[in-house]
Coordinates of C-alpha atoms and ligand atoms in Angstrom, one line a residue:
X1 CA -62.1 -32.1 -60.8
X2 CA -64.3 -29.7 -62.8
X3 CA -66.1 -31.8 -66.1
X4 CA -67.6 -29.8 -68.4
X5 CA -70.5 -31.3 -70.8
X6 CA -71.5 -29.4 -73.0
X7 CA -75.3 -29.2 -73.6
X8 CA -76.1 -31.4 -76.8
X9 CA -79.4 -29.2 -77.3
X10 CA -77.1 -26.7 -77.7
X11 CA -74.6 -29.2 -79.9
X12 CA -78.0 -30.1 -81.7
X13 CA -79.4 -26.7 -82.5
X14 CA -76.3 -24.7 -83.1
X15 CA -77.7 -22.2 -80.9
X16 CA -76.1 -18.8 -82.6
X17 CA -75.0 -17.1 -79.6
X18 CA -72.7 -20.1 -78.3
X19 CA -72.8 -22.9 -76.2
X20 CA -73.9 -23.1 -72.9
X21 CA -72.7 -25.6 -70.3
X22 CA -74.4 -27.9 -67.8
X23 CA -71.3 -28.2 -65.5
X24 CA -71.0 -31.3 -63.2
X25 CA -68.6 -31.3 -60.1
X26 CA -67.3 -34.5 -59.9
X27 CA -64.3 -35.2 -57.3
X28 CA -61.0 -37.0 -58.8
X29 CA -62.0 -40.4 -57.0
X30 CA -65.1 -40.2 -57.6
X31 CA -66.6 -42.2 -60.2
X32 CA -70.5 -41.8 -60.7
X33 CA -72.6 -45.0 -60.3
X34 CA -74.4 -46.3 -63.4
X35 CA -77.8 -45.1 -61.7
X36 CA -76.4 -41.6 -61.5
X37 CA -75.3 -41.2 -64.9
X38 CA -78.4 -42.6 -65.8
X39 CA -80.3 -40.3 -63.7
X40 CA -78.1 -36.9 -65.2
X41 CA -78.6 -38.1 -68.8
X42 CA -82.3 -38.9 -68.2
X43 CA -82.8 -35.0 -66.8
X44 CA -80.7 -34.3 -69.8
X45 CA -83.2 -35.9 -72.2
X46 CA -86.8 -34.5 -69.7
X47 CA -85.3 -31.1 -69.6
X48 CA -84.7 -31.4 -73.5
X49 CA -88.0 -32.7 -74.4
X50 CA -89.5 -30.6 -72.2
X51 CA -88.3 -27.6 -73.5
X52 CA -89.0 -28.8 -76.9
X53 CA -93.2 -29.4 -76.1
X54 CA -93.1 -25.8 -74.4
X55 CA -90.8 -24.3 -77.8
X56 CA -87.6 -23.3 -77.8
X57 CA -87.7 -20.2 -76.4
X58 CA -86.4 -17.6 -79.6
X59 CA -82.9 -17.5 -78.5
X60 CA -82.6 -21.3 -78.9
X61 CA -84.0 -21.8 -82.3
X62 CA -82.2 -22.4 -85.5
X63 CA -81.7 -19.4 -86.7
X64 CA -82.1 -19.3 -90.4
X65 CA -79.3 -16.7 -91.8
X66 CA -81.3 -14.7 -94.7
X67 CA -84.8 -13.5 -95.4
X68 CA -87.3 -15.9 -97.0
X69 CA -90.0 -14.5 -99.5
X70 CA -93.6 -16.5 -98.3
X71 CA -96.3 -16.3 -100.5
X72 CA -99.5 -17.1 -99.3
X73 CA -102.0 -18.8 -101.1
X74 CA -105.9 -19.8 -101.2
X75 CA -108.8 -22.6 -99.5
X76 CA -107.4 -25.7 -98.0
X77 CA -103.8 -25.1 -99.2
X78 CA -103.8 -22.0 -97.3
X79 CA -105.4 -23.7 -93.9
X80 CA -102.4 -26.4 -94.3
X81 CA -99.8 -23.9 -95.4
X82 CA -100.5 -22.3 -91.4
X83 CA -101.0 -26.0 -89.6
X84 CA -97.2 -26.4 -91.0
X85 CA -95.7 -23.1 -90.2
X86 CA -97.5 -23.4 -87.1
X87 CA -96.5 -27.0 -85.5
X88 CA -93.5 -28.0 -87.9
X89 CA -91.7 -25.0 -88.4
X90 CA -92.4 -21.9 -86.3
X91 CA -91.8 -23.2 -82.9
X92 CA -88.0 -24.4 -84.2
X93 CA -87.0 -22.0 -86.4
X94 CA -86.2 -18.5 -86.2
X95 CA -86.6 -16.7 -89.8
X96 CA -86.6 -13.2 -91.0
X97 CA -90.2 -13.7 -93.7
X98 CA -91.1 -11.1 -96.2
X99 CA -94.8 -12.1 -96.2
X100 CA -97.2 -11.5 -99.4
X101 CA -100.6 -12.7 -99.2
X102 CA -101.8 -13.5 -102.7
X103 CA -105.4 -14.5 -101.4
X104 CA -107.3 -14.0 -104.1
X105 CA -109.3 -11.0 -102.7
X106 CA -106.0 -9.5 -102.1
X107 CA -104.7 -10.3 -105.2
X108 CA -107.9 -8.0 -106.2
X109 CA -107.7 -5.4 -104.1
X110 CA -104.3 -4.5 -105.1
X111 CA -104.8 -4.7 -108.5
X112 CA -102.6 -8.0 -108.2
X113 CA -100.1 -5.6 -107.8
X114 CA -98.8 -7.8 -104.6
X115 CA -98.2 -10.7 -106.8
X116 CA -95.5 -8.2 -108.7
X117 CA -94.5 -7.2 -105.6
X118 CA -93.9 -11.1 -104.9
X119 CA -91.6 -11.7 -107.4
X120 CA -90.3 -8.6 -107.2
X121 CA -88.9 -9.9 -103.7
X122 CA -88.2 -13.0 -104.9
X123 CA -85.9 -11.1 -107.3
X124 CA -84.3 -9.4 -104.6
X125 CA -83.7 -12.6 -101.9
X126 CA -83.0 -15.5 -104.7
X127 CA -85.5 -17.5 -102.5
X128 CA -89.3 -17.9 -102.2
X129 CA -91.9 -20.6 -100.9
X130 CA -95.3 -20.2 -102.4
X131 CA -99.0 -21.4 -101.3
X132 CA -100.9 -22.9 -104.1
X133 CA -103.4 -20.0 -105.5
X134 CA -106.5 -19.8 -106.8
X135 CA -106.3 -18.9 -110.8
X136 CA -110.0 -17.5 -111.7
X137 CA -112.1 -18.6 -113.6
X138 CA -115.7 -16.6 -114.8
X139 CA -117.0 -18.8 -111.4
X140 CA -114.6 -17.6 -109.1
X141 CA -115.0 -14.5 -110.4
X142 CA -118.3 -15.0 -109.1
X143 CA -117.5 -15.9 -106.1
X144 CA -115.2 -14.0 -104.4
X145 CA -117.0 -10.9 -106.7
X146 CA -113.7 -10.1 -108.4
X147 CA -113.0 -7.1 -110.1
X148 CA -111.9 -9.2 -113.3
X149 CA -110.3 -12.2 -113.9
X150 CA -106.6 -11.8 -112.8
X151 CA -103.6 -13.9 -114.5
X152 CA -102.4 -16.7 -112.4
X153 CA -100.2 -15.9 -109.5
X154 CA -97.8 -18.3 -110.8
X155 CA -97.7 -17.3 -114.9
X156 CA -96.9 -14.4 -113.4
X157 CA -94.2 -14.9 -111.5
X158 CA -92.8 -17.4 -114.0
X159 CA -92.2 -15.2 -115.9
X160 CA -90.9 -12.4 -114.3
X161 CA -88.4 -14.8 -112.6
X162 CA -88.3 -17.0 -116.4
X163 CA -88.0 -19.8 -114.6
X164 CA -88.4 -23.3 -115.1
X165 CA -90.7 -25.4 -113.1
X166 CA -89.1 -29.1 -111.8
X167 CA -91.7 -31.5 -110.1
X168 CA -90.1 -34.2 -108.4
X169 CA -92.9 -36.8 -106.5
X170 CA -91.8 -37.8 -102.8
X171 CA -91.3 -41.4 -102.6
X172 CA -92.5 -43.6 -99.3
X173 CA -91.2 -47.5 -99.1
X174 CA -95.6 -48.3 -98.6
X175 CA -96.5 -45.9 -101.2
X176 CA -94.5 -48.0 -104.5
X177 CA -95.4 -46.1 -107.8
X178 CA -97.8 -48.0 -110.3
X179 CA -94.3 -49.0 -112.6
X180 CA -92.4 -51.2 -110.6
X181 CA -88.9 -50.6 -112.0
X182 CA -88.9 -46.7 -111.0
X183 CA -86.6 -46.9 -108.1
X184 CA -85.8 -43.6 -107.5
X185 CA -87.8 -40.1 -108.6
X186 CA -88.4 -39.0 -111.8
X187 CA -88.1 -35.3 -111.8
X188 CA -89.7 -33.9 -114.7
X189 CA -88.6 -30.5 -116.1
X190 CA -90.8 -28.0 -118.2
X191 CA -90.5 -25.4 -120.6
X192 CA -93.5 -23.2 -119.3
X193 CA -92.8 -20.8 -122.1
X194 CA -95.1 -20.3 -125.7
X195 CA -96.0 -23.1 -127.6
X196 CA -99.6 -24.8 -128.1
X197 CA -100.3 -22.3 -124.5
X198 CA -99.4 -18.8 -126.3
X199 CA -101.2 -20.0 -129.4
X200 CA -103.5 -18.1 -131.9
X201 CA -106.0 -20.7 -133.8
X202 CA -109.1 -20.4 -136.5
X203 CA -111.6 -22.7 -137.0
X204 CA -112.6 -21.7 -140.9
X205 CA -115.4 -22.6 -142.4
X206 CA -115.4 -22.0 -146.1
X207 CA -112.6 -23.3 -148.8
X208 CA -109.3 -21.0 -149.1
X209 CA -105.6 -21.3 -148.2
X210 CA -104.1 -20.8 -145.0
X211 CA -100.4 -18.9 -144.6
X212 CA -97.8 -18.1 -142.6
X213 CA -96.6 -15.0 -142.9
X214 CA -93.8 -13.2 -141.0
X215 CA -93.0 -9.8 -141.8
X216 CA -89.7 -8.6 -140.5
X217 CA -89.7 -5.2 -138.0
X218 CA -86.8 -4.5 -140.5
X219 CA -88.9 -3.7 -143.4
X220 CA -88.1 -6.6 -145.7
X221 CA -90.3 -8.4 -147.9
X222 CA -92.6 -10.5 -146.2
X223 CA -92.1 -14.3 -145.6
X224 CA -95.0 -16.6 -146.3
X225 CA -95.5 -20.0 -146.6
X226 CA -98.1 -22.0 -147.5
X227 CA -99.9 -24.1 -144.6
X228 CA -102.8 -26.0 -146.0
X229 CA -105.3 -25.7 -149.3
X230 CA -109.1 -25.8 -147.5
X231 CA -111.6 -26.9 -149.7
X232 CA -113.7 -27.6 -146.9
X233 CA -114.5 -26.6 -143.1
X234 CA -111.4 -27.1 -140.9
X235 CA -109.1 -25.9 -138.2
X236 CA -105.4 -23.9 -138.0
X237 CA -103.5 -23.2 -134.9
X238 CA -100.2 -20.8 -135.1
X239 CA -97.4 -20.7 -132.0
X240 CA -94.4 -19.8 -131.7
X241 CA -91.1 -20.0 -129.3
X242 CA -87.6 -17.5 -128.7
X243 CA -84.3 -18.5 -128.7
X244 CA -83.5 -16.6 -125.5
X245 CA -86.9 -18.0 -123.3
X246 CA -85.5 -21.6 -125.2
X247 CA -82.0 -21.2 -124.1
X248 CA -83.0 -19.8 -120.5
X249 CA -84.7 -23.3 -120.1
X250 CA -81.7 -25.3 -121.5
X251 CA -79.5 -23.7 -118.6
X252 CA -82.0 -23.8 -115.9
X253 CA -82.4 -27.7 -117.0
X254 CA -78.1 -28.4 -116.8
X255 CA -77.9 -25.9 -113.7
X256 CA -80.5 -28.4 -111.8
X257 CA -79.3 -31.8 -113.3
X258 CA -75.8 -30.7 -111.4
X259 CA -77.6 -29.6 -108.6
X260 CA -79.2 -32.5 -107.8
X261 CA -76.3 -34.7 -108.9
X262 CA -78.6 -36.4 -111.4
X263 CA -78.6 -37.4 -115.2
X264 CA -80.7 -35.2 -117.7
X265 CA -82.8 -36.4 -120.5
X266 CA -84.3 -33.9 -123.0
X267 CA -86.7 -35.1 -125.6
X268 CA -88.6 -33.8 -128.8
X269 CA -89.9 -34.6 -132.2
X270 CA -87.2 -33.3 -134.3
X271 CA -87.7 -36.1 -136.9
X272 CA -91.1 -35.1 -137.9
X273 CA -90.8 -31.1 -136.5
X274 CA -86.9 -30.3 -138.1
X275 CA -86.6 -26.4 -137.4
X276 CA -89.4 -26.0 -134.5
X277 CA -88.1 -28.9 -132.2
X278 CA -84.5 -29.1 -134.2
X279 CA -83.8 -25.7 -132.9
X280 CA -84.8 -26.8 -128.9
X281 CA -83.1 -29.8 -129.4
X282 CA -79.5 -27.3 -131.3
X283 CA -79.4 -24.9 -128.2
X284 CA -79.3 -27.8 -125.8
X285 CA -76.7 -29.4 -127.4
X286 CA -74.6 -25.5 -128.1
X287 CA -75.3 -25.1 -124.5
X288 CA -74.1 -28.7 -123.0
X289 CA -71.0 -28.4 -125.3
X290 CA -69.9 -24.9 -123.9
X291 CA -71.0 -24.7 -120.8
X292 CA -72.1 -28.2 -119.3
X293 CA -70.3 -30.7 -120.5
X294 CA -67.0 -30.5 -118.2
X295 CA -68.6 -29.7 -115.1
X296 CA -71.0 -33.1 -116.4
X297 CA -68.0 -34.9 -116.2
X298 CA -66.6 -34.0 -113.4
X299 CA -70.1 -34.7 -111.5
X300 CA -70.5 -38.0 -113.1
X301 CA -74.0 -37.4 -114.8
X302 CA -74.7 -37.3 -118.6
X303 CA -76.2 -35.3 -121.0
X304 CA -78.6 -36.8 -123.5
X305 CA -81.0 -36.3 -125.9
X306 CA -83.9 -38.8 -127.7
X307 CA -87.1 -38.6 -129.5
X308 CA -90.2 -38.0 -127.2
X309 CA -91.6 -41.3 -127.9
X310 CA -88.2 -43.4 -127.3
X311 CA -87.9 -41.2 -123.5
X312 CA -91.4 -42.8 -123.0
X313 CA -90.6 -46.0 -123.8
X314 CA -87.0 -46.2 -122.2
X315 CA -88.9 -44.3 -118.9
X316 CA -91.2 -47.0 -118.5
X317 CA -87.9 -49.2 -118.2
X318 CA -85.4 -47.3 -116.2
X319 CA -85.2 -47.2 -112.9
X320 CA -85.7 -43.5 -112.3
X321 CA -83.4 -41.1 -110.7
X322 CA -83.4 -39.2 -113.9
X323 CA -84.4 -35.1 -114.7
X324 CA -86.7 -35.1 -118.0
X325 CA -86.7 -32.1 -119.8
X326 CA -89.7 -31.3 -121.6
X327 CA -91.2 -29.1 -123.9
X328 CA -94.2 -27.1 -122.8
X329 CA -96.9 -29.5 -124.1
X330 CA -95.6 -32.6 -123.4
X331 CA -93.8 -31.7 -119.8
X332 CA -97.7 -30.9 -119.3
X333 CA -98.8 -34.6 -119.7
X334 CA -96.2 -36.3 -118.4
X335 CA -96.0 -34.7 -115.6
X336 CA -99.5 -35.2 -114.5
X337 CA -98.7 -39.3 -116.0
X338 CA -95.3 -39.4 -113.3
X339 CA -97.3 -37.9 -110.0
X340 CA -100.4 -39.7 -110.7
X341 CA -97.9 -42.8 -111.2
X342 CA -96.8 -42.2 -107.8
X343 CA -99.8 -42.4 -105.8
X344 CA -101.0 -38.6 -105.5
X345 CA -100.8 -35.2 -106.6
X346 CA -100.3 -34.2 -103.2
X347 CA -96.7 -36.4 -103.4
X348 CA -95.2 -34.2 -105.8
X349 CA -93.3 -31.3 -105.1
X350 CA -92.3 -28.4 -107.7
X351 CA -89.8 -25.8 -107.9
X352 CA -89.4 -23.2 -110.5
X353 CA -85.3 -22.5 -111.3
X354 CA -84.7 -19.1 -112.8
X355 CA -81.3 -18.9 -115.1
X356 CA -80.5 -15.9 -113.0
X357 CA -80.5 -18.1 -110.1
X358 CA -83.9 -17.3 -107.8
X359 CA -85.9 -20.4 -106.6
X360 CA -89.4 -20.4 -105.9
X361 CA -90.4 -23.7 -104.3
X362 CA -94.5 -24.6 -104.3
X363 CA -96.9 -28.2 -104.2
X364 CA -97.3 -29.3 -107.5
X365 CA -101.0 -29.5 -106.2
X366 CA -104.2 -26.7 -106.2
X367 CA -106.3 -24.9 -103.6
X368 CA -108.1 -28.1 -102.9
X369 CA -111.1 -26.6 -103.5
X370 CA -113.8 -29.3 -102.8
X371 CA -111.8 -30.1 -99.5
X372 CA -112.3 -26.7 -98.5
X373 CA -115.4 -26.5 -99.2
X374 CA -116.1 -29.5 -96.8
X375 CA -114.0 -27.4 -94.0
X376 CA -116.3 -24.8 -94.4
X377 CA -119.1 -26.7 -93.8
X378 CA -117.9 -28.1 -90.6
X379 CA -116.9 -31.7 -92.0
X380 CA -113.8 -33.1 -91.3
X381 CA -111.2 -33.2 -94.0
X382 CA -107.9 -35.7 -94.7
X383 CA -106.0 -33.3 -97.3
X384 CA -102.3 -34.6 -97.5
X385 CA -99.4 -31.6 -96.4
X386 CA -97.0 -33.8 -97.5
X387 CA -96.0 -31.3 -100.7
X388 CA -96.3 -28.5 -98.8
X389 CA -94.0 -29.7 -96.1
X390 CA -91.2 -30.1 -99.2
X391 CA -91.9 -27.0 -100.4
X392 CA -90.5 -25.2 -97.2
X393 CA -88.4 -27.5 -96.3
X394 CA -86.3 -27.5 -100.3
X395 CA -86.7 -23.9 -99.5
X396 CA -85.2 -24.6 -96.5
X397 CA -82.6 -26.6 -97.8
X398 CA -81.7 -24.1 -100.7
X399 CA -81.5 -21.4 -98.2
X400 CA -79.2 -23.4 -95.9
X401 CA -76.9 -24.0 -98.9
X402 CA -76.3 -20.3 -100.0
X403 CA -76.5 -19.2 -96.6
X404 CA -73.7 -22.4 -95.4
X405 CA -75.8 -23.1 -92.6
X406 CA -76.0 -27.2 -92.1
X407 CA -77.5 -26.6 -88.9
X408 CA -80.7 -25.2 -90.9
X409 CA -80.4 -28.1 -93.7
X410 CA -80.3 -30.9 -90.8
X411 CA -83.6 -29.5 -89.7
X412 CA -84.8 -29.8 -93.2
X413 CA -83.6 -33.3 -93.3
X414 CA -85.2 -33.9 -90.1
X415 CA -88.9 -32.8 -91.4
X416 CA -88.7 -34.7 -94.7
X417 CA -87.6 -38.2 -92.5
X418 CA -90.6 -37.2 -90.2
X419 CA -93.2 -37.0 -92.3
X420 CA -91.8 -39.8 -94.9
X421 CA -91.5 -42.3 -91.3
X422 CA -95.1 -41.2 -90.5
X423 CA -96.6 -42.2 -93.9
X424 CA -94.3 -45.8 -94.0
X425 CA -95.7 -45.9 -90.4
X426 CA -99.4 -46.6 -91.8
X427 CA -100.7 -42.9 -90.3
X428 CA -101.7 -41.3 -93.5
X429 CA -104.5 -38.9 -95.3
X430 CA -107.5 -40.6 -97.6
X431 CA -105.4 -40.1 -100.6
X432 CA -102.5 -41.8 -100.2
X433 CA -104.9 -45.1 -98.1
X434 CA -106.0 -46.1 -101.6
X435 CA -102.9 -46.8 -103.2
X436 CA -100.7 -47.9 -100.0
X437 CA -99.4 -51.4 -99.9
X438 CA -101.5 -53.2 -97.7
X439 CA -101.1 -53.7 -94.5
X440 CA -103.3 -53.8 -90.7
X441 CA -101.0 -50.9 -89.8
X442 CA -103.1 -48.3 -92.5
X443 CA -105.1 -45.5 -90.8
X444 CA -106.5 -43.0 -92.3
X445 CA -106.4 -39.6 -89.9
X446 CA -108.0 -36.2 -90.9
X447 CA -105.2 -33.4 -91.9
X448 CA -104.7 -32.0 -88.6
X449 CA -103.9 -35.5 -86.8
X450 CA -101.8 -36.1 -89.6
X451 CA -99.7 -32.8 -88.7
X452 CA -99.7 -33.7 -85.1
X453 CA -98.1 -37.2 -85.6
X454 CA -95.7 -36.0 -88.2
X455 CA -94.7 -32.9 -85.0
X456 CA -94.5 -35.7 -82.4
X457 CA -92.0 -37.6 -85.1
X458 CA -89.9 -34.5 -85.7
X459 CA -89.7 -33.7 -82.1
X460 CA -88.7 -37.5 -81.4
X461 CA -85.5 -36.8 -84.4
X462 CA -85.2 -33.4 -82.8
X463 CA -84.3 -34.8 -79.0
X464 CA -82.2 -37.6 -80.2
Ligands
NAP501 P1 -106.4 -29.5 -107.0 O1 -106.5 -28.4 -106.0 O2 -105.0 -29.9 -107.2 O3 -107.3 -30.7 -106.6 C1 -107.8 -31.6 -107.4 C2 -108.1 -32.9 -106.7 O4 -106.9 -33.6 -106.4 C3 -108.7 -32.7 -105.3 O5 -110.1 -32.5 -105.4 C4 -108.3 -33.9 -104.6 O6 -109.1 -35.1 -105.0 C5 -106.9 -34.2 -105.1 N1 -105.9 -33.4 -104.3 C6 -105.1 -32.4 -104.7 N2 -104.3 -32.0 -103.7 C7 -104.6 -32.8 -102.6 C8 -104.0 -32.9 -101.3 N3 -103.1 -32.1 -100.9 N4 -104.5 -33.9 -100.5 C9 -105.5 -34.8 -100.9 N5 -106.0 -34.7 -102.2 C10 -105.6 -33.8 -103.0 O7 -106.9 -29.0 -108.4 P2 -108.3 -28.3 -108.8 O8 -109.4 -28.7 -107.9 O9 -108.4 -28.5 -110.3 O10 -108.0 -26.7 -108.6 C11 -108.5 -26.0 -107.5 C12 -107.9 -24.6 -107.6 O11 -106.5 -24.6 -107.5 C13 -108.3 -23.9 -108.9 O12 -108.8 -22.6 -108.6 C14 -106.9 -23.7 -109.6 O13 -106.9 -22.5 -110.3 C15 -105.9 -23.8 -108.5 N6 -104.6 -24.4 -108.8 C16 -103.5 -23.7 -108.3 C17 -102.3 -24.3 -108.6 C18 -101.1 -23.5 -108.0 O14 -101.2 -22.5 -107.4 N7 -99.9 -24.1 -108.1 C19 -102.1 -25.5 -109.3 C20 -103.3 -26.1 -109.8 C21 -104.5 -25.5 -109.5 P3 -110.4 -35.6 -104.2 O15 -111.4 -34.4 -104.3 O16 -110.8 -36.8 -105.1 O17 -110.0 -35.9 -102.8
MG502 MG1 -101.4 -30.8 -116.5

């Protein structure tokens, strides 16, 4: 009799090209011993694991369907960003990258032309995975003798792509965040558009009246109003918002509350702020109404909207699992409040949803600068992946979902459990050692051990 087993590497890694077979010729009365089946399912498993330690060869990787857009970044981000692509994802995957390196001296040589470029390909593939970037400042400037000081990378992507950014923190079963009743993540969503960040303010310093004037491109009379009598030194600050940047948040906000199957909250002060916030809080409930509120339904998550201080308050008493939608200003301070609630910047990962549907996933973390600079100096560092590691592998995940590939979004799955197991495990980075439960199990390893373990996990998920 002629068995045929089919190769569960192949099973396991959907190798593109189709199965292959490890045939066994077993006779009709012949029955194989215990030992002997052990014996074929333990080569099985060496020849598997084997395999994996040497790579897969590029034939037997996962091939993922469409191209990616990687952006590369700056300092210790930049060193982690190739530890992961080296020893979590290269040696299993097999992806078609449209690489830009947005290095800051690159960024200056080109005129930052290759961050345009950047989102430019984003554009074009719907999907990206950024490297956090340096944005400079007159001392960076300094330092890497720039040519002038160059937006941030991610400003200007943002709004090429208009995009929303959504941070979500990674939760750990060791790493419990500071409020005890948040069960699940808080994701928080915000408008990066205008606001107190696009503003114009004047410190005066002699008695008069300050106005508000608009004066319509139409050639109408102007509008002005009357902000404040000065009979003294003081301050005024003017900012503004658009209907359309206002609305393209509303629908990136509903479009990734159904995505991630969860409720949405969207908060202002439209009690003390009637037509500024009143009009954020009238073109999230236009848009809910026509274009939500069915597909809502049929998902089972709601729509709803409070005053900014009652979302705080009912926050601090829910149990999480919630999108908050933010204005500019305030999606600022709470999200620092949520990842610093959860134990560490580097547990927080961000994605930036355009309306016309292009994802751009990033760390909600920097460059690490001061950990860098320790690197360069020889010292050993313990700078936490973890955010990076989401960022690829939600791009992943996104990718795997357009493209219909599970085989790609298991992998994903598969790197998330590894490096979540290896945190609950006690192996962690410096940051996270401080505000772990405690236990005897705690070690804190430098950031290439803590790469290595969360490989040897991934290949353990990855054999079986
Ligand atoms: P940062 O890089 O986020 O680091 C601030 C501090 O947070 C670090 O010094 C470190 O604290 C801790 N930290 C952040 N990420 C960590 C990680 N992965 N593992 C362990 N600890 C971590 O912010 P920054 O120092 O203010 O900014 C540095 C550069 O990053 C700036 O040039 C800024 O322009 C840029 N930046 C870029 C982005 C982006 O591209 N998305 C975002 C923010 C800032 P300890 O030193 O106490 O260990
Ligand atoms: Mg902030």
């Amino acid at each position: 009799m002629l068995r045929v087993v089919q190769d569960f590497r192949v099973c396991r890694y959907g190798r593109p090209e189709g199965p292959h077979y490890i045939i066994i010729l077993i006779t009709a009365s012949f029955t194989p011993p215990t030992c002997y089946r052990q014996i074929i399912s333990f080569m099985i498993g060496k020849s598997m694991k084997s395999s994996l330690k040497k790579k897969l060869s590029p034939s037997a990787k996962i091939r993922v369907k469409s191209t990616i857009v990687e952006m590369d970044g700056d300092e210790m981000a930049r060193i982690i960003w190739k530890l992961v692509k080296d020893k979590l994802l290269f040696p299993y995957l097999s992806m078609d990258i449209e690489y830009y390196d947005l290095h800051i001296k690159n960024r200056d040589t080109t005129n930052d032309h290759v961050t345009v470029e950047a989102a430019r390909a984003v554009m074009r593939n719907g999907i990206g995975v950024k490297c956090a970037t340096i944005t400079p400042n007159q001392e960076r400037a300094k330092e890497y003798s720039l040519k002038q000081l160059w937006k941030s990378p991610n400003a200007t992507i943002r709004e090429m792509l208009e995009g929303t950014v959504f941070r979500k923190p990674i939760l750990v079963e060791n790493i419990r965040p500071s409020v005890s009743t948040w069960k699940k993540p808080i994701t928080i969503g915000r408008h990066a558009h205008g606001d107190v960040y696009n503003n114009i303010e004047m410190r005066i310093d002699a008695p008069g009246r300050a106005e508000l004037i608009f004066t319509s491109a139409g050639g109408s009379s102007p509008i002005r109003q009357t902000i404040g009598e000065f009979t003294g030194p003081g301050i005024i600050q003017g900012m503004h918002n658009t209907d359309e940047s206002i609305q393209n948040f509303s629908k990136a906000c509903f479009m990734h509350a159904l995505d991630q199957k969860t409720d949405l909250w969207f908060s202002s002060k439209d009690t003390i702020s009637q037509i500024y916030d009143g009009r954020f809080r009238d073109i999230f409930e236009k848009e809910y109404i026509e274009n939500w509120k069915e597909k809502f339904d049929r998902a089972g998550i709601s729509y709803f909207y409070t005053l900014i201080d009652d979302a705080a308050a009912r926050i601090m008493k829910s149990e999480g699992g919630v999108l908050w939608a933010l204005k500019n200003y305030d999606g600022d301070v709470m999200s620092d409040m949520i990842a610093s609630a959860n134990g560490s910047l580097a547990m927080m990962t961000s994605v930036l949803v355009s309306p016309r549907g292009y994802f751009e996933y990033e760390a909600a973390h920097g460059t690490v600068q001061k950990h860098y600079y320790k690197h360069l100096q020889g010292e050993e560092t313990s700078t936490n992946p973890m955010a990076i590691i989401f960022a690829w592998s939600g791009c992943l995940k996104k990718r795997a979902e357009i493209d219909s590939t599970p085989e790609v979004a298991t992998f994903a799955d598969k790197l998330e459990k590894s490096a979540i197991s290896t945190v609950a495990s006690g192996i962690m980075t410096g940051d996270l050692l401080s505000v772990a439960k405690r236990s005897h199990k705690n070690r804190k390893v430098n950031t290439e051990t803590f790469v290595d373990a969360i490989a040897k996990n991934l290949r353990k998920r990855l054999s079986g």
